């Protein structure tokens, strides 16, 4: 029986000489020296405690560089360096009969590299995490704890009644031409029905909490904590999908004494790049081909959270297909023509976000808001909402919800 | 006077072990993390280090300035650097450059290459013995850690001393005012926001309080006035000495996880409620804050590493706080601290600490035997 380490090392170059460590001049030779020592240990037969230490040094120094300046300006080499650090750390953790805890740590390490680093050696961290996940599935017995589905709080959502004259139009499987002429060109919102019925996520591999746990429960993802991103106490944290479901969807863990439940939202995250198994369950809508860019230019984001997640009224610089897979969401849309009645923030950071709380507007501070015309809808599983570019939108989840958005031009 | 070092030592910049048979690396190394302060020794001449009057440290190296006006290097490829440093008055070292101040000139060398000539140099009018160049300040400006090496400074600023942080600069002027510029993303400029500044800007919150010294770390800044410490910037590892969310309160409760990964977290400007004790945690302190130290102390010198801070009191005690993963706090653990703690090692050995210099991940202190100090003072 092949050991975990032999499977992992099979994915690595055969010897030290074949293991690439190429960096620009920006990476100081002392840092490269650390990597060289780590690489040497990887192939050395003598086991050394320093393997973990050297990996930590590489991670710590690249972490510091990643936090220098703005994220956009960070030299790609530092992100690659961080990924190498993750690689060496995984090797150190899994070298000798790792415990389940160590394997989970190794998965988390791969995720940190996938989230913060840049792909190295043909995206080796992706290869590693797949090997590690299959190891976990082997060793842990399937928890038949899915009584949790029954334990979920029955929350009666505040479903706003949709006024017929304000309802977003619905159309079933329009032709490309028809969609283009009636909605894309005139930039008119519409709900497309029946266009994602073929998705495995709605078919043979239906998404549920149990399914997500089984496919990606031990994977670490970024979670937004706080009622809305315009709030002062909004923050981001990293949790495994299991932890996120337990804490924020099922509320198994009571974290605050005051009883105020904090909202956690796995929002605006390119989950499908990180977890390719889930990518297999969705498809890019055909209508995206009406745009100018390539398929590679389409940004696909996951939005997974409990009841009551709120995305404040804001606009995006691209066309958007918002596909509803699990649960339902209330969405309100305002035209860019009415921007003057929506009081966007002045700051550079938030100028695409309105100051108004859509379902509880302050009519003294924002008197024109109540006169702004809008469209509204409740998205159900199987619906795809077309949000034209720059169209203001406000979203509130009505129950446990999983949406997938496609940003295209 | 002896120098001690503790913290990051992967390149032997604090101390080296005897080369063992199994050691395959070309650089002689000691432990990667030194948690118990070690007295610095030179492998050239044992008494050599006793005549060290100043230390400078980069991530992978240590530079010693000798009374004899020489500079010795230890650490990564130290042996391959062969500059003639006789007559050198002052030096600063970054990961890529070594800058030396001689009576008649200043030279900056690329430490990664074996050049015959310095990367940059500047002639200066020979100063008298007492007044010297105060690196990184040079006539007309200062030496930066990365190119362009020389940056000019307006004369009206009356620059007295300058501290280079990770990506920011803190300047102390002759009248005792503080200016800051550079990256502001983590509040390290002290102007109350997260905006970066290209030109020197007064830290207005400190106006009227004359500062005597300044120090800058990776993303934080420290200054001293009349024995009081002021801190501002990023507090993710407790380097400001203010409550930090990421740290466990009781060191013994913290599980041994020396390989804990750091996460990139979104900075929060406002303190917000903690989980258990309704404590207020501070992630970023964008305005200077006066640090409360227990027991109350008179600080005379401070230095900042990448994510830790060290300060010496007039009574010869060393306090450290912040990131401690490599033993750089000197408390003989690898825990980080979000409140200043005295380093007992020196007190226990009856050593009076007189100076402290931090490298990014380590700390060097100068100390004299208490008896000697008393003798000197009589």
Tab-separated table of C-alpha atoms in Angstrom, chain A residues 25 27-31 33-34 37 40 44 46 50 52-54 56-57 59-61 63-71 82 86 89 93 101 105 108-109 112 116 232-236 238 255-257, chain B residues 8 10-11 23-27 29 32-33 59-61 76 95-96 112 166-167 183 185-186 219 234 236 257-266 268 270 272 275-276 278 306-307 323 325-326 360-361:
chain	number	residue	atom	x	y	z
A	25	UNK	CA	16.484	39.803	-9.086
A	27	UNK	CA	14.167	38.087	-4.614
A	28	UNK	CA	17.350	38.436	-2.567
A	29	UNK	CA	19.930	35.664	-2.722
A	30	UNK	CA	19.551	34.982	0.998
A	31	UNK	CA	15.891	34.132	0.431
A	33	UNK	CA	19.314	30.218	-0.175
A	34	UNK	CA	16.489	29.311	2.207
A	37	UNK	CA	18.102	24.426	1.655
A	40	UNK	CA	17.814	19.943	-0.551
A	44	UNK	CA	17.756	14.187	1.348
A	46	UNK	CA	18.412	12.078	6.393
A	50	UNK	CA	14.822	21.810	10.044
A	52	UNK	CA	9.536	22.366	9.059
A	53	UNK	CA	11.603	25.323	10.226
A	54	UNK	CA	12.922	26.228	6.794
A	56	UNK	CA	8.213	28.332	8.027
A	57	UNK	CA	10.999	30.799	7.253
A	59	UNK	CA	6.386	31.326	4.464
A	60	UNK	CA	7.143	34.076	6.960
A	61	UNK	CA	9.411	36.074	4.670
A	63	UNK	CA	4.075	36.661	3.911
A	64	UNK	CA	5.861	39.875	4.880
A	65	UNK	CA	6.534	40.748	1.249
A	66	UNK	CA	2.932	39.983	0.312
A	67	UNK	CA	1.792	42.480	2.913
A	68	UNK	CA	3.957	45.259	1.592
A	69	UNK	CA	2.255	47.812	-0.593
A	70	UNK	CA	-1.104	47.163	-2.187
A	71	UNK	CA	-2.129	43.644	-3.227
A	82	UNK	CA	4.686	31.796	-0.798
A	86	UNK	CA	3.423	25.930	1.242
A	89	UNK	CA	5.526	22.808	4.573
A	93	UNK	CA	3.970	17.619	7.533
A	101	UNK	CA	-4.673	16.487	12.154
A	105	UNK	CA	-3.105	21.092	8.329
A	108	UNK	CA	-5.135	24.101	4.877
A	109	UNK	CA	-1.579	24.889	3.822
A	112	UNK	CA	-3.393	29.178	1.771
A	116	UNK	CA	-2.557	33.893	-1.557
A	232	UNK	CA	-17.515	49.240	10.800
A	233	UNK	CA	-17.351	45.791	12.360
A	234	UNK	CA	-17.135	43.969	9.071
A	235	UNK	CA	-14.117	41.730	8.700
A	236	UNK	CA	-12.783	38.748	6.804
A	238	UNK	CA	-10.519	32.070	6.969
A	255	UNK	CA	-19.751	32.460	19.909
A	256	UNK	CA	-21.039	35.615	21.500
A	257	UNK	CA	-22.482	35.985	24.996
B	8	UNK	CA	16.371	34.410	13.971
B	10	UNK	CA	19.230	30.629	10.178
B	11	UNK	CA	22.350	32.209	8.659
B	23	UNK	CA	25.957	19.181	8.090
B	24	UNK	CA	25.949	19.466	4.332
B	25	UNK	CA	25.272	23.114	3.852
B	26	UNK	CA	28.142	25.376	2.955
B	27	UNK	CA	27.222	28.052	5.464
B	29	UNK	CA	24.705	27.455	10.949
B	32	UNK	CA	17.496	28.560	13.374
B	33	UNK	CA	15.794	30.075	16.397
B	59	UNK	CA	17.295	39.867	7.767
B	60	UNK	CA	20.225	37.572	7.070
B	61	UNK	CA	23.240	39.442	8.421
B	76	UNK	CA	24.732	34.953	4.988
B	95	UNK	CA	19.128	42.868	2.764
B	96	UNK	CA	20.661	44.127	-0.478
B	112	UNK	CA	24.856	40.349	-3.226
B	166	UNK	CA	9.531	48.322	6.016
B	167	UNK	CA	8.131	50.769	3.492
B	183	UNK	CA	3.386	53.496	2.804
B	185	UNK	CA	-1.663	51.109	4.481
B	186	UNK	CA	-1.458	49.979	8.094
B	219	UNK	CA	4.550	48.307	9.631
B	234	UNK	CA	-0.107	47.599	12.672
B	236	UNK	CA	-1.326	42.114	14.236
B	257	UNK	CA	2.156	25.147	16.991
B	258	UNK	CA	5.386	26.688	15.821
B	259	UNK	CA	4.305	26.240	12.249
B	260	UNK	CA	1.079	28.217	12.499
B	261	UNK	CA	0.495	30.046	9.247
B	262	UNK	CA	-0.210	33.722	9.209
B	263	UNK	CA	-3.295	34.926	7.480
B	264	UNK	CA	-3.716	38.133	5.573
B	265	UNK	CA	-6.486	39.949	7.361
B	266	UNK	CA	-8.369	43.027	6.378
B	268	UNK	CA	-9.816	47.362	10.822
B	270	UNK	CA	-11.834	50.882	14.861
B	272	UNK	CA	-14.215	46.183	18.205
B	275	UNK	CA	-15.176	37.238	22.009
B	276	UNK	CA	-14.797	36.315	25.654
B	278	UNK	CA	-15.557	42.040	26.099
B	306	UNK	CA	9.692	43.632	11.435
B	307	UNK	CA	6.846	42.832	13.835
B	323	UNK	CA	6.065	38.774	17.323
B	325	UNK	CA	8.001	33.150	16.756
B	326	UNK	CA	11.814	33.062	16.397
B	360	UNK	CA	13.844	42.216	11.275
B	361	UNK	CA	13.454	38.944	13.188
